PDB file of C-alpha atoms and ligand atoms in Angstrom:
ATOM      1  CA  UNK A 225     -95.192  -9.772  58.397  1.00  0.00           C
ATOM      2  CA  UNK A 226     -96.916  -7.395  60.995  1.00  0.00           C
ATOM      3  CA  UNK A 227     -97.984  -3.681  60.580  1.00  0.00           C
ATOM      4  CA  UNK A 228     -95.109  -2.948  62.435  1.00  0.00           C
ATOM      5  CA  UNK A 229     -92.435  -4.800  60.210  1.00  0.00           C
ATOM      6  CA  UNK A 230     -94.269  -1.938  57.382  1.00  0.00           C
ATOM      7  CA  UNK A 231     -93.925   0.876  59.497  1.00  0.00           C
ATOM      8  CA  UNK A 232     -90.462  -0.031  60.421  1.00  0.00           C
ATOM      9  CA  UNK A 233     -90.005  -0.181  57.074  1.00  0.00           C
ATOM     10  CA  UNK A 234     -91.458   2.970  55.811  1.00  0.00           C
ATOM     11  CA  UNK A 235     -94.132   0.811  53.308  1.00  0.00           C
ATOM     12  CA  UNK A 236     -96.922   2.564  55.647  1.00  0.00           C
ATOM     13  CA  UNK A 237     -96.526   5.629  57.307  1.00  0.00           C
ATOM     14  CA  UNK A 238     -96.838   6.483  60.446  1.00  0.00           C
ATOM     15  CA  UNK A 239     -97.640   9.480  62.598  1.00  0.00           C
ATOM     16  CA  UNK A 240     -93.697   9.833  63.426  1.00  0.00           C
ATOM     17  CA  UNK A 241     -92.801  11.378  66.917  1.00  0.00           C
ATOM     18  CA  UNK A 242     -89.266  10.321  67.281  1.00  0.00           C
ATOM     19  CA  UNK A 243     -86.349   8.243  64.915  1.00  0.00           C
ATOM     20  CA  UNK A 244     -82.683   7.163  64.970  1.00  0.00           C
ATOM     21  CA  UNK A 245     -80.655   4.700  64.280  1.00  0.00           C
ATOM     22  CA  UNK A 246     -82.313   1.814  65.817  1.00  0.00           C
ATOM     23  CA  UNK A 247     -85.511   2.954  66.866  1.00  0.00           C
ATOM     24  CA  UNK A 248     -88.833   4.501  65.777  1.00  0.00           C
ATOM     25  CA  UNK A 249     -91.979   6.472  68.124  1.00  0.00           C
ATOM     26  CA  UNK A 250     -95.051   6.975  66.409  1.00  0.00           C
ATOM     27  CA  UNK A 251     -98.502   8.067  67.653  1.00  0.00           C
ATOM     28  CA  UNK A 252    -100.656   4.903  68.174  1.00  0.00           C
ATOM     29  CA  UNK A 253    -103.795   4.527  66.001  1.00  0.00           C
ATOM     30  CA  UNK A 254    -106.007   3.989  68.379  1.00  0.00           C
ATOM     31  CA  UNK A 255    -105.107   5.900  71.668  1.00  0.00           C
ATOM     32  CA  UNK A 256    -106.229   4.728  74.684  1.00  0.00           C
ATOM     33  CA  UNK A 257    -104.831   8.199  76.771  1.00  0.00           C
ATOM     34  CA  UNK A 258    -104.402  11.969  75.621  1.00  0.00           C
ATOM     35  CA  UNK A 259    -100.960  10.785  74.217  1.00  0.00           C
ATOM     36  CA  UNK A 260    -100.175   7.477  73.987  1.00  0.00           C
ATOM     37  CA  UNK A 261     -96.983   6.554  71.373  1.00  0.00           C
ATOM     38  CA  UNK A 262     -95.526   3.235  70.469  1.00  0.00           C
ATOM     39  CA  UNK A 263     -91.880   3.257  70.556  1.00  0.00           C
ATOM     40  CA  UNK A 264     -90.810  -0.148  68.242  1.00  0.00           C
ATOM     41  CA  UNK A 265     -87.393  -1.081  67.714  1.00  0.00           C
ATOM     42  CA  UNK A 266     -85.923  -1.475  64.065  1.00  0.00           C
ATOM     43  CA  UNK A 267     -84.576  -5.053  64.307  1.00  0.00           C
ATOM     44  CA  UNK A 268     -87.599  -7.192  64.567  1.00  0.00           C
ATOM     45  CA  UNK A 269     -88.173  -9.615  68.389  1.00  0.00           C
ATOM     46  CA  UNK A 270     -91.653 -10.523  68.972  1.00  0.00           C
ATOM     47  CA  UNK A 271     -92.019  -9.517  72.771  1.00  0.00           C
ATOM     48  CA  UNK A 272     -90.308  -9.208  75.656  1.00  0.00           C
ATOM     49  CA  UNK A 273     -88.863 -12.587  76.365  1.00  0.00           C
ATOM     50  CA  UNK A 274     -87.772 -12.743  72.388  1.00  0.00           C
ATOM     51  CA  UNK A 275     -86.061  -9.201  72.543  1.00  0.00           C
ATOM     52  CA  UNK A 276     -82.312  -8.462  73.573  1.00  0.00           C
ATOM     53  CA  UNK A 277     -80.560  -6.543  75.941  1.00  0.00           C
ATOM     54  CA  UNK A 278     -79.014  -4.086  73.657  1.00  0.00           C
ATOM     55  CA  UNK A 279     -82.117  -3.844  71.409  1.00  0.00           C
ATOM     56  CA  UNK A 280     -83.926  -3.218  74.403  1.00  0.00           C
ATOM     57  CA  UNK A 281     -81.877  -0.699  75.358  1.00  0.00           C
ATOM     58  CA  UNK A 282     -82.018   1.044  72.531  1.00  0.00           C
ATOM     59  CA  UNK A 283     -85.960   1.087  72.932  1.00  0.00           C
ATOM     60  CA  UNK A 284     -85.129   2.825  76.892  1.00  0.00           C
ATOM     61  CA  UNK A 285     -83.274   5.989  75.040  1.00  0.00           C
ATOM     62  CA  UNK A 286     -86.263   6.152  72.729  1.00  0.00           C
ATOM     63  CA  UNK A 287     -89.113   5.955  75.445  1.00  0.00           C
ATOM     64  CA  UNK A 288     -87.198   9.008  77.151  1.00  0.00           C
ATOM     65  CA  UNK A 289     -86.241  10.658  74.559  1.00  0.00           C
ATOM     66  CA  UNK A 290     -89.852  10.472  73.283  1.00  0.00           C
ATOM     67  CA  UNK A 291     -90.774  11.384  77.135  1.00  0.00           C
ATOM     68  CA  UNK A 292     -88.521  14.740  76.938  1.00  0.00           C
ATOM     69  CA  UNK A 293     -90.090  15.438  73.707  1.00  0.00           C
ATOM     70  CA  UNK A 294     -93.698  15.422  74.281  1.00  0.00           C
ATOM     71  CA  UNK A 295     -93.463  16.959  78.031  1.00  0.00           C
ATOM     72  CA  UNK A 296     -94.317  13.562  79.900  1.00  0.00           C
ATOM     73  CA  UNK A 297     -91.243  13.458  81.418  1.00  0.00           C
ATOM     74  CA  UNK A 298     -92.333  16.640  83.540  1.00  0.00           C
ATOM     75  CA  UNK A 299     -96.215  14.681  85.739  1.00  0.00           C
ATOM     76  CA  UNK A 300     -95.094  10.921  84.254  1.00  0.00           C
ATOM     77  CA  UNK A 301     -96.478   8.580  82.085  1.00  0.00           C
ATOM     78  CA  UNK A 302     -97.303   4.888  82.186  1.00  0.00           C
ATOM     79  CA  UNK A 303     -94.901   2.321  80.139  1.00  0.00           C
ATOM     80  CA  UNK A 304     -96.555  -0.805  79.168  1.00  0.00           C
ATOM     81  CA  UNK A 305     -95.372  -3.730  76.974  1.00  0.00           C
ATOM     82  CA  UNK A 306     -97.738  -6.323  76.513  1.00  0.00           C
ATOM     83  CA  UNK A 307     -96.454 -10.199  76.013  1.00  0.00           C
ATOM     84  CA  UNK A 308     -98.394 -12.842  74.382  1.00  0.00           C
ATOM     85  CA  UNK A 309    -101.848 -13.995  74.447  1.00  0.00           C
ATOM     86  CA  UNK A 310    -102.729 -13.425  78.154  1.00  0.00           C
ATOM     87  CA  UNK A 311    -101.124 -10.116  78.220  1.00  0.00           C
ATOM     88  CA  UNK A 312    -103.810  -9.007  75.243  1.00  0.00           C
ATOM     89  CA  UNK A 313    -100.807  -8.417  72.126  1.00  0.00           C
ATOM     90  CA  UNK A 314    -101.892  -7.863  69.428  1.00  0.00           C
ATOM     91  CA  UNK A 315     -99.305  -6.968  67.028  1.00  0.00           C
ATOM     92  CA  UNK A 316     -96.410  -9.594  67.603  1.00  0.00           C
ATOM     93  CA  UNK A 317     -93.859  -7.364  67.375  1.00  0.00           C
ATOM     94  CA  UNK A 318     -92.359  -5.732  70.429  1.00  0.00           C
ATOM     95  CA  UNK A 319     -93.136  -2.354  71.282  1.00  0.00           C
ATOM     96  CA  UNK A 320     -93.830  -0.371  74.174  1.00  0.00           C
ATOM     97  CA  UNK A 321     -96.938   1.940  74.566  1.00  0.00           C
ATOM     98  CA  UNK A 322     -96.054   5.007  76.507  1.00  0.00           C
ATOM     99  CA  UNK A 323     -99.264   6.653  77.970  1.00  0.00           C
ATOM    100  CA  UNK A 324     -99.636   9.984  79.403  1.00  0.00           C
ATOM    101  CA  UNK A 325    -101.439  13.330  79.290  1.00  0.00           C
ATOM    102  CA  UNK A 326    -103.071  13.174  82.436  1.00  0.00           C
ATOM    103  CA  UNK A 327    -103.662  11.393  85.674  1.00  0.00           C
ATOM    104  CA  UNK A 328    -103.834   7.901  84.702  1.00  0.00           C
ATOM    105  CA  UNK A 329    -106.215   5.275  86.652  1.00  0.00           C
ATOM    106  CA  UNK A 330    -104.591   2.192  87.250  1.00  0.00           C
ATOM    107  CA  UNK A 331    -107.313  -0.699  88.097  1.00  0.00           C
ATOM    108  CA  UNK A 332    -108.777  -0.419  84.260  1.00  0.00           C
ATOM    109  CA  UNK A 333    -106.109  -2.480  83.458  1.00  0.00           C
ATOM    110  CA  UNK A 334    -107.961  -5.651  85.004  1.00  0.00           C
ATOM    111  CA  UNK A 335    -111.053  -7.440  85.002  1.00  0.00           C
ATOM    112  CA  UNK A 336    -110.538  -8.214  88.595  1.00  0.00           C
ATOM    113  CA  UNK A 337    -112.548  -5.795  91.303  1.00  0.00           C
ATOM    114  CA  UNK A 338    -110.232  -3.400  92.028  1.00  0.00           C
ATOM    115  CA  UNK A 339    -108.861  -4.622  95.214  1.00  0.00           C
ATOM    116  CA  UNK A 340    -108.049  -1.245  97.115  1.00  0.00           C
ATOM    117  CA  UNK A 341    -111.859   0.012  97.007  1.00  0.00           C
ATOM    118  CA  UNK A 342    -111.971  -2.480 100.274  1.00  0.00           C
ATOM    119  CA  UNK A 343    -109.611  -0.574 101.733  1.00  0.00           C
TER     120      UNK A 343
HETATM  121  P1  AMP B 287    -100.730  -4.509  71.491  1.00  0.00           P
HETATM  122  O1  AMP B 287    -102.160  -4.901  71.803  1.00  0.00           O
HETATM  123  O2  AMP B 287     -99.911  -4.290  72.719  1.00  0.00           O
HETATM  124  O3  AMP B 287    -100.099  -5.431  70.499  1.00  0.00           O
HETATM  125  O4  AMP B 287    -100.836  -3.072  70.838  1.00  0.00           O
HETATM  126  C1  AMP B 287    -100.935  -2.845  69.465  1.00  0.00           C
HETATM  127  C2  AMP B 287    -101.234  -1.383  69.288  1.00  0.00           C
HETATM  128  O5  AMP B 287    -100.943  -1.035  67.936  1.00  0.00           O
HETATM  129  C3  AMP B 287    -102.703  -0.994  69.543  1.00  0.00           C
HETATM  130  O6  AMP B 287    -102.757  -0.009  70.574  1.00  0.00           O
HETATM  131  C4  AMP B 287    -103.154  -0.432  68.194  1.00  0.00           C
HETATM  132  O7  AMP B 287    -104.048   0.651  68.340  1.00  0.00           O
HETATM  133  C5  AMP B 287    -101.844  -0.026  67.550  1.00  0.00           C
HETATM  134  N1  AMP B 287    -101.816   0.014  66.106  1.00  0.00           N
HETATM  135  C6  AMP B 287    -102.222  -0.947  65.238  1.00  0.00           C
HETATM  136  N2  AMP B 287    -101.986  -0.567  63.971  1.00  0.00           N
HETATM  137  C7  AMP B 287    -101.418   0.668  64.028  1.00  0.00           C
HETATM  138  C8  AMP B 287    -100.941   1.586  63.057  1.00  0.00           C
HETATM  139  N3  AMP B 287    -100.993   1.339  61.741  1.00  0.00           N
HETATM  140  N4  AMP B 287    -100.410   2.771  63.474  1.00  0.00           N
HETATM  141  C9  AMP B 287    -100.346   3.036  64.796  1.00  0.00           C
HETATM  142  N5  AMP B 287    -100.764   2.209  65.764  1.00  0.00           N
HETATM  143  C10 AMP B 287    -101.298   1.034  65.387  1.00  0.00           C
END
């Protein structure tokens, strides 16, 4: 059982930004941008390539839903969902991190150089 099996569950709470039916948005613990929310779906997949299509659907409404909410649909915001080992999860349970809240650099997402500084 993950953290996010608890939250899901309401056995921990959460900082709660957006609910229905088959999703929940919550405020990540940890952000890593002036707002950055987890949107996790209420039936448990462990990723991307476990999850299905109507799940994951249901996880779309919520990210712009949670979008309209906060503002972030107005300058944007970066949706990331990170799969297994090599794509650094850490909770196995799907979620996606919406990040936003200002202009958001793009090569700190690799340890590579960042390949358009030669340009
Ligand atoms: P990932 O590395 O993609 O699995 O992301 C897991 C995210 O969950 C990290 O950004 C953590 O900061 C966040 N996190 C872990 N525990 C909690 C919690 N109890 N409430 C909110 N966010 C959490």
């Amino acid at each position: 059982m993950t953290v996010f099996h608890k939250i899901a569950k309401g056995e921990i709470p959460c900082n709660k930004v957006y609910e229905d039916e088959f999703t929940l948005a919550f405020h990540d613990i940890n952000p890593k941008a002036p707002i950055h929310i987890l949107v996790i779906p209420k039936l448990f997949a462990t990723d991307l390539q476990d999850v299905d299509d109507n799940t994951l659907a249901h996880m779309h409404k919520a990210v712009k839903e949670v979008a309209r909410l906060t503002g972030l649909d107005k300058n944007g915001y970066r949706l990331i969902s990170n799969v297994g080992k090599d794509g650094g999860q850490e909770v196995p349970y799907i979620h996606f991190h919406i990040l936003g809240g200002k202009k958001l650099k793009w090569p700190h997402l690799t340890d590579e150089p960042d390949p358009h500084k030669s340009l």
